[in-house]
JSON list of C-alpha atoms in Angstrom, two decimals:
[
{"chain": "A", "resi": 284, "resn": "MET", "atom": "CA", "xyz": [13.40, 1.39, -8.49]},
{"chain": "A", "resi": 285, "resn": "PHE", "atom": "CA", "xyz": [13.59, 4.84, -10.05]},
{"chain": "A", "resi": 286, "resn": "ASN", "atom": "CA", "xyz": [10.30, 6.71, -10.43]},
{"chain": "A", "resi": 287, "resn": "SER", "atom": "CA", "xyz": [11.22, 9.14, -13.21]},
{"chain": "A", "resi": 288, "resn": "LEU", "atom": "CA", "xyz": [14.01, 10.55, -15.37]},
{"chain": "A", "resi": 289, "resn": "ARG", "atom": "CA", "xyz": [14.65, 14.20, -16.08]},
{"chain": "A", "resi": 290, "resn": "GLY", "atom": "CA", "xyz": [16.75, 15.26, -19.04]},
{"chain": "A", "resi": 291, "resn": "THR", "atom": "CA", "xyz": [16.83, 16.70, -22.55]},
{"chain": "A", "resi": 292, "resn": "ILE", "atom": "CA", "xyz": [14.69, 15.17, -25.28]},
{"chain": "A", "resi": 293, "resn": "THR", "atom": "CA", "xyz": [17.02, 14.29, -28.15]},
{"chain": "A", "resi": 294, "resn": "ALA", "atom": "CA", "xyz": [14.60, 12.46, -30.45]},
{"chain": "A", "resi": 295, "resn": "LYS", "atom": "CA", "xyz": [10.91, 11.69, -30.87]},
{"chain": "A", "resi": 296, "resn": "LEU", "atom": "CA", "xyz": [10.07, 8.57, -32.86]},
{"chain": "A", "resi": 297, "resn": "PRO", "atom": "CA", "xyz": [6.87, 6.51, -33.27]},
{"chain": "A", "resi": 298, "resn": "GLN", "atom": "CA", "xyz": [6.11, 5.20, -29.77]},
{"chain": "A", "resi": 299, "resn": "SER", "atom": "CA", "xyz": [9.71, 5.94, -28.73]},
{"chain": "A", "resi": 300, "resn": "LEU", "atom": "CA", "xyz": [11.65, 8.74, -27.09]},
{"chain": "A", "resi": 301, "resn": "HIS", "atom": "CA", "xyz": [15.36, 9.43, -26.56]},
{"chain": "A", "resi": 302, "resn": "LEU", "atom": "CA", "xyz": [16.26, 11.33, -23.42]},
{"chain": "A", "resi": 303, "resn": "GLU", "atom": "CA", "xyz": [19.78, 12.47, -22.46]},
{"chain": "A", "resi": 304, "resn": "ASN", "atom": "CA", "xyz": [20.56, 12.57, -18.76]},
{"chain": "A", "resi": 305, "resn": "SER", "atom": "CA", "xyz": [24.04, 13.17, -17.29]},
{"chain": "A", "resi": 306, "resn": "GLY", "atom": "CA", "xyz": [25.77, 11.99, -20.46]},
{"chain": "A", "resi": 307, "resn": "ILE", "atom": "CA", "xyz": [23.57, 8.91, -20.87]},
{"chain": "A", "resi": 308, "resn": "GLU", "atom": "CA", "xyz": [21.00, 8.76, -23.67]},
{"chain": "A", "resi": 309, "resn": "TRP", "atom": "CA", "xyz": [18.03, 6.60, -22.73]},
{"chain": "A", "resi": 310, "resn": "SER", "atom": "CA", "xyz": [15.82, 4.87, -25.28]},
{"chain": "A", "resi": 311, "resn": "ILE", "atom": "CA", "xyz": [12.30, 4.83, -23.84]},
{"chain": "A", "resi": 312, "resn": "SER", "atom": "CA", "xyz": [9.13, 3.26, -25.25]},
{"chain": "A", "resi": 313, "resn": "VAL", "atom": "CA", "xyz": [6.24, 5.71, -24.88]},
{"chain": "A", "resi": 314, "resn": "PRO", "atom": "CA", "xyz": [2.64, 5.90, -26.13]},
{"chain": "A", "resi": 315, "resn": "ASP", "atom": "CA", "xyz": [1.94, 8.44, -28.86]},
{"chain": "A", "resi": 316, "resn": "SER", "atom": "CA", "xyz": [-0.35, 10.28, -26.44]},
{"chain": "A", "resi": 317, "resn": "SER", "atom": "CA", "xyz": [2.68, 11.02, -24.23]},
{"chain": "A", "resi": 318, "resn": "LEU", "atom": "CA", "xyz": [4.75, 12.09, -27.22]},
{"chain": "A", "resi": 319, "resn": "ASP", "atom": "CA", "xyz": [2.08, 14.61, -28.18]},
{"chain": "A", "resi": 320, "resn": "SER", "atom": "CA", "xyz": [1.96, 16.16, -24.70]},
{"chain": "A", "resi": 321, "resn": "LEU", "atom": "CA", "xyz": [5.73, 16.32, -24.12]},
{"chain": "A", "resi": 322, "resn": "PRO", "atom": "CA", "xyz": [7.74, 19.39, -25.21]},
{"chain": "A", "resi": 323, "resn": "PRO", "atom": "CA", "xyz": [9.69, 19.42, -28.50]},
{"chain": "A", "resi": 324, "resn": "VAL", "atom": "CA", "xyz": [13.14, 17.95, -29.15]},
{"chain": "A", "resi": 325, "resn": "GLY", "atom": "CA", "xyz": [15.81, 19.98, -27.37]},
{"chain": "A", "resi": 326, "resn": "SER", "atom": "CA", "xyz": [13.59, 20.73, -24.38]},
{"chain": "A", "resi": 327, "resn": "GLU", "atom": "CA", "xyz": [13.98, 19.43, -20.87]},
{"chain": "A", "resi": 328, "resn": "ALA", "atom": "CA", "xyz": [11.30, 17.03, -19.68]},
{"chain": "A", "resi": 329, "resn": "ARG", "atom": "CA", "xyz": [10.46, 14.70, -16.83]},
{"chain": "A", "resi": 330, "resn": "ILE", "atom": "CA", "xyz": [9.48, 11.17, -17.89]},
{"chain": "A", "resi": 331, "resn": "PHE", "atom": "CA", "xyz": [7.67, 8.85, -15.47]},
{"chain": "A", "resi": 332, "resn": "THR", "atom": "CA", "xyz": [9.09, 5.37, -15.97]},
{"chain": "A", "resi": 333, "resn": "TRP", "atom": "CA", "xyz": [8.36, 1.67, -15.60]},
{"chain": "A", "resi": 334, "resn": "LEU", "atom": "CA", "xyz": [10.95, -1.03, -16.18]},
{"chain": "A", "resi": 335, "resn": "LEU", "atom": "CA", "xyz": [10.06, -4.37, -17.74]},
{"chain": "A", "resi": 336, "resn": "HIS", "atom": "CA", "xyz": [12.73, -6.81, -16.56]},
{"chain": "A", "resi": 337, "resn": "ARG", "atom": "CA", "xyz": [12.92, -10.30, -17.97]},
{"chain": "A", "resi": 338, "resn": "GLU", "atom": "CA", "xyz": [15.62, -12.95, -17.75]},
{"chain": "A", "resi": 339, "resn": "ASP", "atom": "CA", "xyz": [16.98, -12.12, -21.19]},
{"chain": "A", "resi": 340, "resn": "SER", "atom": "CA", "xyz": [16.09, -8.45, -21.61]},
{"chain": "A", "resi": 341, "resn": "MET", "atom": "CA", "xyz": [15.09, -5.15, -20.06]},
{"chain": "A", "resi": 342, "resn": "LYS", "atom": "CA", "xyz": [12.87, -2.49, -21.59]},
{"chain": "A", "resi": 343, "resn": "LEU", "atom": "CA", "xyz": [12.11, 0.96, -20.23]},
{"chain": "A", "resi": 344, "resn": "PHE", "atom": "CA", "xyz": [8.64, 2.47, -20.70]},
{"chain": "A", "resi": 345, "resn": "GLY", "atom": "CA", "xyz": [7.93, 6.15, -20.15]},
{"chain": "A", "resi": 346, "resn": "PHE", "atom": "CA", "xyz": [4.94, 8.44, -19.73]},
{"chain": "A", "resi": 347, "resn": "ALA", "atom": "CA", "xyz": [4.27, 12.16, -19.62]},
{"chain": "A", "resi": 348, "resn": "SER", "atom": "CA", "xyz": [2.49, 11.85, -16.26]},
{"chain": "A", "resi": 349, "resn": "ALA", "atom": "CA", "xyz": [2.13, 9.49, -13.32]},
{"chain": "A", "resi": 350, "resn": "GLU", "atom": "CA", "xyz": [-1.55, 9.11, -14.23]},
{"chain": "A", "resi": 351, "resn": "GLU", "atom": "CA", "xyz": [-0.69, 7.79, -17.70]},
{"chain": "A", "resi": 352, "resn": "ARG", "atom": "CA", "xyz": [1.68, 5.30, -16.12]},
{"chain": "A", "resi": 353, "resn": "SER", "atom": "CA", "xyz": [-1.10, 4.15, -13.77]},
{"chain": "A", "resi": 354, "resn": "LEU", "atom": "CA", "xyz": [-3.37, 3.55, -16.77]},
{"chain": "A", "resi": 355, "resn": "PHE", "atom": "CA", "xyz": [-0.61, 1.55, -18.47]},
{"chain": "A", "resi": 356, "resn": "LEU", "atom": "CA", "xyz": [-0.30, -0.68, -15.39]},
{"chain": "A", "resi": 357, "resn": "ASP", "atom": "CA", "xyz": [-4.08, -1.09, -15.29]},
{"chain": "A", "resi": 358, "resn": "LEU", "atom": "CA", "xyz": [-4.04, -2.30, -18.90]},
{"chain": "A", "resi": 359, "resn": "LEU", "atom": "CA", "xyz": [-1.40, -4.89, -18.04]},
{"chain": "A", "resi": 360, "resn": "ARG", "atom": "CA", "xyz": [-3.98, -6.54, -15.77]},
{"chain": "A", "resi": 361, "resn": "VAL", "atom": "CA", "xyz": [-6.11, -7.43, -18.79]},
{"chain": "A", "resi": 362, "resn": "ASP", "atom": "CA", "xyz": [-5.57, -11.01, -19.92]},
{"chain": "A", "resi": 363, "resn": "GLY", "atom": "CA", "xyz": [-3.83, -11.01, -23.28]},
{"chain": "A", "resi": 364, "resn": "VAL", "atom": "CA", "xyz": [-2.73, -7.35, -23.20]},
{"chain": "A", "resi": 365, "resn": "GLY", "atom": "CA", "xyz": [1.04, -7.14, -22.76]},
{"chain": "A", "resi": 366, "resn": "ALA", "atom": "CA", "xyz": [3.25, -4.09, -22.49]},
{"chain": "A", "resi": 367, "resn": "LYS", "atom": "CA", "xyz": [3.38, -3.55, -26.27]},
{"chain": "A", "resi": 368, "resn": "GLY", "atom": "CA", "xyz": [-0.39, -3.95, -26.54]},
{"chain": "A", "resi": 369, "resn": "ALA", "atom": "CA", "xyz": [-0.99, -1.48, -23.72]},
{"chain": "A", "resi": 370, "resn": "LEU", "atom": "CA", "xyz": [1.25, 1.03, -25.48]},
{"chain": "A", "resi": 371, "resn": "LYS", "atom": "CA", "xyz": [-0.74, 0.67, -28.71]},
{"chain": "A", "resi": 372, "resn": "ILE", "atom": "CA", "xyz": [-4.06, 1.06, -26.88]},
{"chain": "A", "resi": 373, "resn": "MET", "atom": "CA", "xyz": [-2.89, 4.23, -25.14]},
{"chain": "A", "resi": 374, "resn": "SER", "atom": "CA", "xyz": [-1.71, 5.58, -28.49]},
{"chain": "A", "resi": 375, "resn": "GLY", "atom": "CA", "xyz": [-5.25, 5.25, -29.82]},
{"chain": "A", "resi": 376, "resn": "ILE", "atom": "CA", "xyz": [-7.31, 6.73, -26.98]},
{"chain": "A", "resi": 377, "resn": "SER", "atom": "CA", "xyz": [-6.93, 9.22, -24.14]},
{"chain": "A", "resi": 378, "resn": "PRO", "atom": "CA", "xyz": [-7.30, 8.05, -20.52]},
{"chain": "A", "resi": 379, "resn": "GLN", "atom": "CA", "xyz": [-10.51, 10.05, -20.15]},
{"chain": "A", "resi": 380, "resn": "GLN", "atom": "CA", "xyz": [-12.00, 8.59, -23.33]},
{"chain": "A", "resi": 381, "resn": "LEU", "atom": "CA", "xyz": [-11.11, 5.07, -22.22]},
{"chain": "A", "resi": 382, "resn": "SER", "atom": "CA", "xyz": [-12.71, 5.64, -18.83]},
{"chain": "A", "resi": 383, "resn": "ARG", "atom": "CA", "xyz": [-15.90, 6.93, -20.44]},
{"chain": "A", "resi": 384, "resn": "ALA", "atom": "CA", "xyz": [-15.99, 4.02, -22.91]},
{"chain": "A", "resi": 385, "resn": "LEU", "atom": "CA", "xyz": [-15.72, 1.55, -20.03]},
{"chain": "A", "resi": 386, "resn": "ASP", "atom": "CA", "xyz": [-18.35, 3.30, -17.92]},
{"chain": "A", "resi": 387, "resn": "SER", "atom": "CA", "xyz": [-20.81, 3.40, -20.84]},
{"chain": "A", "resi": 388, "resn": "GLU", "atom": "CA", "xyz": [-19.93, -0.16, -21.91]},
{"chain": "A", "resi": 389, "resn": "ASP", "atom": "CA", "xyz": [-19.07, 1.10, -25.39]},
{"chain": "A", "resi": 390, "resn": "LEU", "atom": "CA", "xyz": [-17.55, -2.09, -26.77]},
{"chain": "A", "resi": 391, "resn": "ALA", "atom": "CA", "xyz": [-17.61, -0.71, -30.32]},
{"chain": "A", "resi": 392, "resn": "GLN", "atom": "CA", "xyz": [-15.19, 2.07, -29.39]},
{"chain": "A", "resi": 393, "resn": "LEU", "atom": "CA", "xyz": [-12.89, -0.37, -27.60]},
{"chain": "A", "resi": 394, "resn": "GLU", "atom": "CA", "xyz": [-12.89, -2.72, -30.60]},
{"chain": "A", "resi": 395, "resn": "ARG", "atom": "CA", "xyz": [-11.66, 0.12, -32.82]},
{"chain": "A", "resi": 396, "resn": "LEU", "atom": "CA", "xyz": [-8.47, 0.49, -30.76]},
{"chain": "A", "resi": 397, "resn": "PRO", "atom": "CA", "xyz": [-5.18, -0.80, -32.28]},
{"chain": "A", "resi": 398, "resn": "GLY", "atom": "CA", "xyz": [-4.75, -4.51, -31.57]},
{"chain": "A", "resi": 399, "resn": "VAL", "atom": "CA", "xyz": [-8.09, -4.83, -29.79]},
{"chain": "A", "resi": 400, "resn": "GLY", "atom": "CA", "xyz": [-10.72, -7.19, -31.14]},
{"chain": "A", "resi": 401, "resn": "LYS", "atom": "CA", "xyz": [-14.07, -8.24, -29.75]},
{"chain": "A", "resi": 402, "resn": "LYS", "atom": "CA", "xyz": [-12.67, -10.72, -27.22]},
{"chain": "A", "resi": 403, "resn": "THR", "atom": "CA", "xyz": [-10.02, -8.34, -25.91]},
{"chain": "A", "resi": 404, "resn": "ALA", "atom": "CA", "xyz": [-12.58, -5.53, -25.65]},
{"chain": "A", "resi": 405, "resn": "GLN", "atom": "CA", "xyz": [-14.79, -7.79, -23.54]},
{"chain": "A", "resi": 406, "resn": "LYS", "atom": "CA", "xyz": [-11.83, -8.72, -21.33]},
{"chain": "A", "resi": 407, "resn": "MET", "atom": "CA", "xyz": [-11.01, -5.01, -20.89]},
{"chain": "A", "resi": 408, "resn": "MET", "atom": "CA", "xyz": [-14.59, -4.31, -19.88]},
{"chain": "A", "resi": 409, "resn": "LEU", "atom": "CA", "xyz": [-14.58, -7.14, -17.35]},
{"chain": "A", "resi": 410, "resn": "ALA", "atom": "CA", "xyz": [-11.18, -6.31, -15.86]},
{"chain": "A", "resi": 411, "resn": "LEU", "atom": "CA", "xyz": [-11.25, -2.49, -15.85]},
{"chain": "A", "resi": 412, "resn": "LYS", "atom": "CA", "xyz": [-14.80, -1.13, -15.63]},
{"chain": "A", "resi": 413, "resn": "GLY", "atom": "CA", "xyz": [-15.01, 0.82, -12.38]},
{"chain": "A", "resi": 414, "resn": "LYS", "atom": "CA", "xyz": [-11.47, -0.19, -11.43]},
{"chain": "A", "resi": 415, "resn": "LEU", "atom": "CA", "xyz": [-9.21, 2.24, -13.25]},
{"chain": "A", "resi": 416, "resn": "SER", "atom": "CA", "xyz": [-6.52, 3.95, -11.21]},
{"chain": "A", "resi": 417, "resn": "PHE", "atom": "CA", "xyz": [-6.87, 6.93, -13.53]},
{"chain": "A", "resi": 418, "resn": "GLY", "atom": "CA", "xyz": [-9.64, 8.65, -15.48]},
{"chain": "A", "resi": 419, "resn": "GLU", "atom": "CA", "xyz": [-13.21, 9.47, -14.57]},
{"chain": "A", "resi": 420, "resn": "THR", "atom": "CA", "xyz": [-12.92, 7.02, -11.66]},
{"chain": "A", "resi": 421, "resn": "ALA", "atom": "CA", "xyz": [-9.41, 8.00, -10.64]},
{"chain": "A", "resi": 422, "resn": "PRO", "atom": "CA", "xyz": [-8.23, 7.98, -7.02]},
{"chain": "A", "resi": 423, "resn": "SER", "atom": "CA", "xyz": [-7.59, 11.73, -7.34]},
{"chain": "A", "resi": 424, "resn": "ARG", "atom": "CA", "xyz": [-11.38, 12.13, -7.27]},
{"chain": "A", "resi": 425, "resn": "GLN", "atom": "CA", "xyz": [-11.73, 10.11, -4.07]},
{"chain": "A", "resi": 426, "resn": "ALA", "atom": "CA", "xyz": [-12.71, 11.70, -0.81]},
{"chain": "A", "resi": 427, "resn": "PRO", "atom": "CA", "xyz": [-9.58, 12.68, 1.17]},
{"chain": "A", "resi": 428, "resn": "THR", "atom": "CA", "xyz": [-10.61, 10.39, 4.04]},
{"chain": "A", "resi": 429, "resn": "THR", "atom": "CA", "xyz": [-10.14, 7.34, 1.82]},
{"chain": "A", "resi": 430, "resn": "SER", "atom": "CA", "xyz": [-6.58, 8.15, 0.75]},
{"chain": "A", "resi": 431, "resn": "ARG", "atom": "CA", "xyz": [-5.21, 6.37, 3.84]},
{"chain": "A", "resi": 432, "resn": "TRP", "atom": "CA", "xyz": [-6.81, 3.08, 2.86]},
{"chain": "A", "resi": 433, "resn": "GLN", "atom": "CA", "xyz": [-5.37, 2.46, -0.61]},
{"chain": "A", "resi": 434, "resn": "ASP", "atom": "CA", "xyz": [-4.25, -1.07, 0.27]},
{"chain": "A", "resi": 435, "resn": "VAL", "atom": "CA", "xyz": [-7.76, -1.94, 1.43]},
{"chain": "A", "resi": 436, "resn": "LEU", "atom": "CA", "xyz": [-9.28, -0.29, -1.64]},
{"chain": "A", "resi": 437, "resn": "GLN", "atom": "CA", "xyz": [-6.96, -2.22, -3.96]},
{"chain": "A", "resi": 438, "resn": "ALA", "atom": "CA", "xyz": [-7.70, -5.52, -2.20]},
{"chain": "A", "resi": 439, "resn": "LEU", "atom": "CA", "xyz": [-11.44, -4.96, -2.64]},
{"chain": "A", "resi": 440, "resn": "THR", "atom": "CA", "xyz": [-11.18, -4.01, -6.32]},
{"chain": "A", "resi": 441, "resn": "ASP", "atom": "CA", "xyz": [-8.96, -7.05, -6.93]},
{"chain": "A", "resi": 442, "resn": "MET", "atom": "CA", "xyz": [-11.88, -9.13, -5.64]},
{"chain": "A", "resi": 443, "resn": "GLY", "atom": "CA", "xyz": [-14.07, -7.65, -8.37]},
{"chain": "A", "resi": 444, "resn": "TYR", "atom": "CA", "xyz": [-15.88, -4.87, -6.53]},
{"chain": "A", "resi": 445, "resn": "ASP", "atom": "CA", "xyz": [-16.41, -1.52, -8.28]},
{"chain": "A", "resi": 446, "resn": "ARG", "atom": "CA", "xyz": [-13.76, 1.03, -7.23]},
{"chain": "A", "resi": 447, "resn": "ARG", "atom": "CA", "xyz": [-16.27, 3.84, -6.76]},
{"chain": "A", "resi": 448, "resn": "ASP", "atom": "CA", "xyz": [-18.53, 1.68, -4.59]},
{"chain": "A", "resi": 449, "resn": "CYS", "atom": "CA", "xyz": [-15.54, 0.63, -2.48]},
{"chain": "A", "resi": 450, "resn": "ASP", "atom": "CA", "xyz": [-14.41, 4.23, -2.16]},
{"chain": "A", "resi": 451, "resn": "ALA", "atom": "CA", "xyz": [-17.84, 5.35, -0.95]},
{"chain": "A", "resi": 452, "resn": "VAL", "atom": "CA", "xyz": [-18.13, 2.47, 1.54]},
{"chain": "A", "resi": 453, "resn": "LEU", "atom": "CA", "xyz": [-14.66, 3.06, 2.99]},
{"chain": "A", "resi": 454, "resn": "SER", "atom": "CA", "xyz": [-15.34, 6.79, 3.39]},
{"chain": "A", "resi": 455, "resn": "ARG", "atom": "CA", "xyz": [-18.55, 6.04, 5.27]},
{"chain": "A", "resi": 456, "resn": "LEU", "atom": "CA", "xyz": [-17.01, 3.30, 7.42]},
{"chain": "A", "resi": 457, "resn": "GLU", "atom": "CA", "xyz": [-14.08, 5.50, 8.41]},
{"chain": "A", "resi": 458, "resn": "GLN", "atom": "CA", "xyz": [-16.54, 7.97, 9.91]},
{"chain": "A", "resi": 459, "resn": "ASP", "atom": "CA", "xyz": [-18.85, 5.36, 11.46]},
{"chain": "A", "resi": 460, "resn": "LEU", "atom": "CA", "xyz": [-15.96, 3.44, 13.06]},
{"chain": "A", "resi": 461, "resn": "ALA", "atom": "CA", "xyz": [-13.83, 6.45, 14.03]},
{"chain": "A", "resi": 462, "resn": "THR", "atom": "CA", "xyz": [-13.88, 5.65, 17.77]},
{"chain": "A", "resi": 463, "resn": "GLU", "atom": "CA", "xyz": [-13.14, 1.95, 17.28]},
{"chain": "A", "resi": 464, "resn": "LEU", "atom": "CA", "xyz": [-10.36, 2.61, 14.79]},
{"chain": "A", "resi": 465, "resn": "LYS", "atom": "CA", "xyz": [-8.64, 5.09, 17.07]},
{"chain": "A", "resi": 466, "resn": "ASP", "atom": "CA", "xyz": [-7.41, 2.41, 19.51]},
{"chain": "A", "resi": 467, "resn": "LYS", "atom": "CA", "xyz": [-6.09, -0.03, 16.87]},
{"chain": "A", "resi": 468, "resn": "THR", "atom": "CA", "xyz": [-2.78, -0.38, 15.06]},
{"chain": "A", "resi": 469, "resn": "PRO", "atom": "CA", "xyz": [-2.68, 0.48, 11.32]},
{"chain": "A", "resi": 470, "resn": "SER", "atom": "CA", "xyz": [-2.82, -3.20, 10.32]},
{"chain": "A", "resi": 471, "resn": "GLN", "atom": "CA", "xyz": [-5.75, -3.82, 12.68]},
{"chain": "A", "resi": 472, "resn": "GLN", "atom": "CA", "xyz": [-7.54, -0.79, 11.25]},
{"chain": "A", "resi": 473, "resn": "GLU", "atom": "CA", "xyz": [-7.12, -2.11, 7.71]},
{"chain": "A", "resi": 474, "resn": "GLU", "atom": "CA", "xyz": [-8.33, -5.57, 8.72]},
{"chain": "A", "resi": 475, "resn": "LEU", "atom": "CA", "xyz": [-11.43, -4.15, 10.41]},
{"chain": "A", "resi": 476, "resn": "LEU", "atom": "CA", "xyz": [-12.29, -1.91, 7.47]},
{"chain": "A", "resi": 477, "resn": "PHE", "atom": "CA", "xyz": [-11.72, -4.73, 4.99]},
{"chain": "A", "resi": 478, "resn": "ARG", "atom": "CA", "xyz": [-14.04, -7.12, 6.85]},
{"chain": "A", "resi": 479, "resn": "ARG", "atom": "CA", "xyz": [-16.76, -4.52, 7.32]},
{"chain": "A", "resi": 480, "resn": "ALA", "atom": "CA", "xyz": [-16.50, -3.31, 3.71]},
{"chain": "A", "resi": 481, "resn": "ILE", "atom": "CA", "xyz": [-17.06, -6.82, 2.39]},
{"chain": "A", "resi": 482, "resn": "VAL", "atom": "CA", "xyz": [-20.25, -7.04, 4.45]},
{"chain": "A", "resi": 483, "resn": "GLU", "atom": "CA", "xyz": [-21.41, -3.65, 3.15]},
{"chain": "A", "resi": 484, "resn": "LEU", "atom": "CA", "xyz": [-20.62, -4.52, -0.47]},
{"chain": "A", "resi": 485, "resn": "ALA", "atom": "CA", "xyz": [-22.15, -8.02, -0.43]}
]
């Protein structure tokens, strides 16, 4: 699947962007936050994309950065928040503000977001606090040693563990088990780290 499109912006509409590329004009759904950060109509831009493919339709979503796209995919994990809902939420708050609201358990700020009521705010808190792929807890802030173990990190966060706690444990285990890991295959290394991390996090 394509990762991004590069072309000339031909129109900016509410939560929508038109981009011309090699004679094809794409209609892309984007959050208002991306619209604000992209250059004006007539300029060339790179749009990071995600395709929603259903049996009866396809819809292309776009973002000004890979980090914004990661946040969009995080929001899709929240029960009851679909692609349109995620787009509205991102139009009402920056990734950094959302991360801070989750970390501080600021339900009031979440409830003020477009399409988000009390129940959805609580679901967002439960599903995303400490687990965002972008923001104050983003992987870009992880120790370099942990970057090799993204599959293990994702498996642990999917089990409900805090991403930052998992990151710290994996960084420590990689150093403590360096000799033992050296003689194992990549899949064996991941299995060992996963099992030991669960013990550490329990």
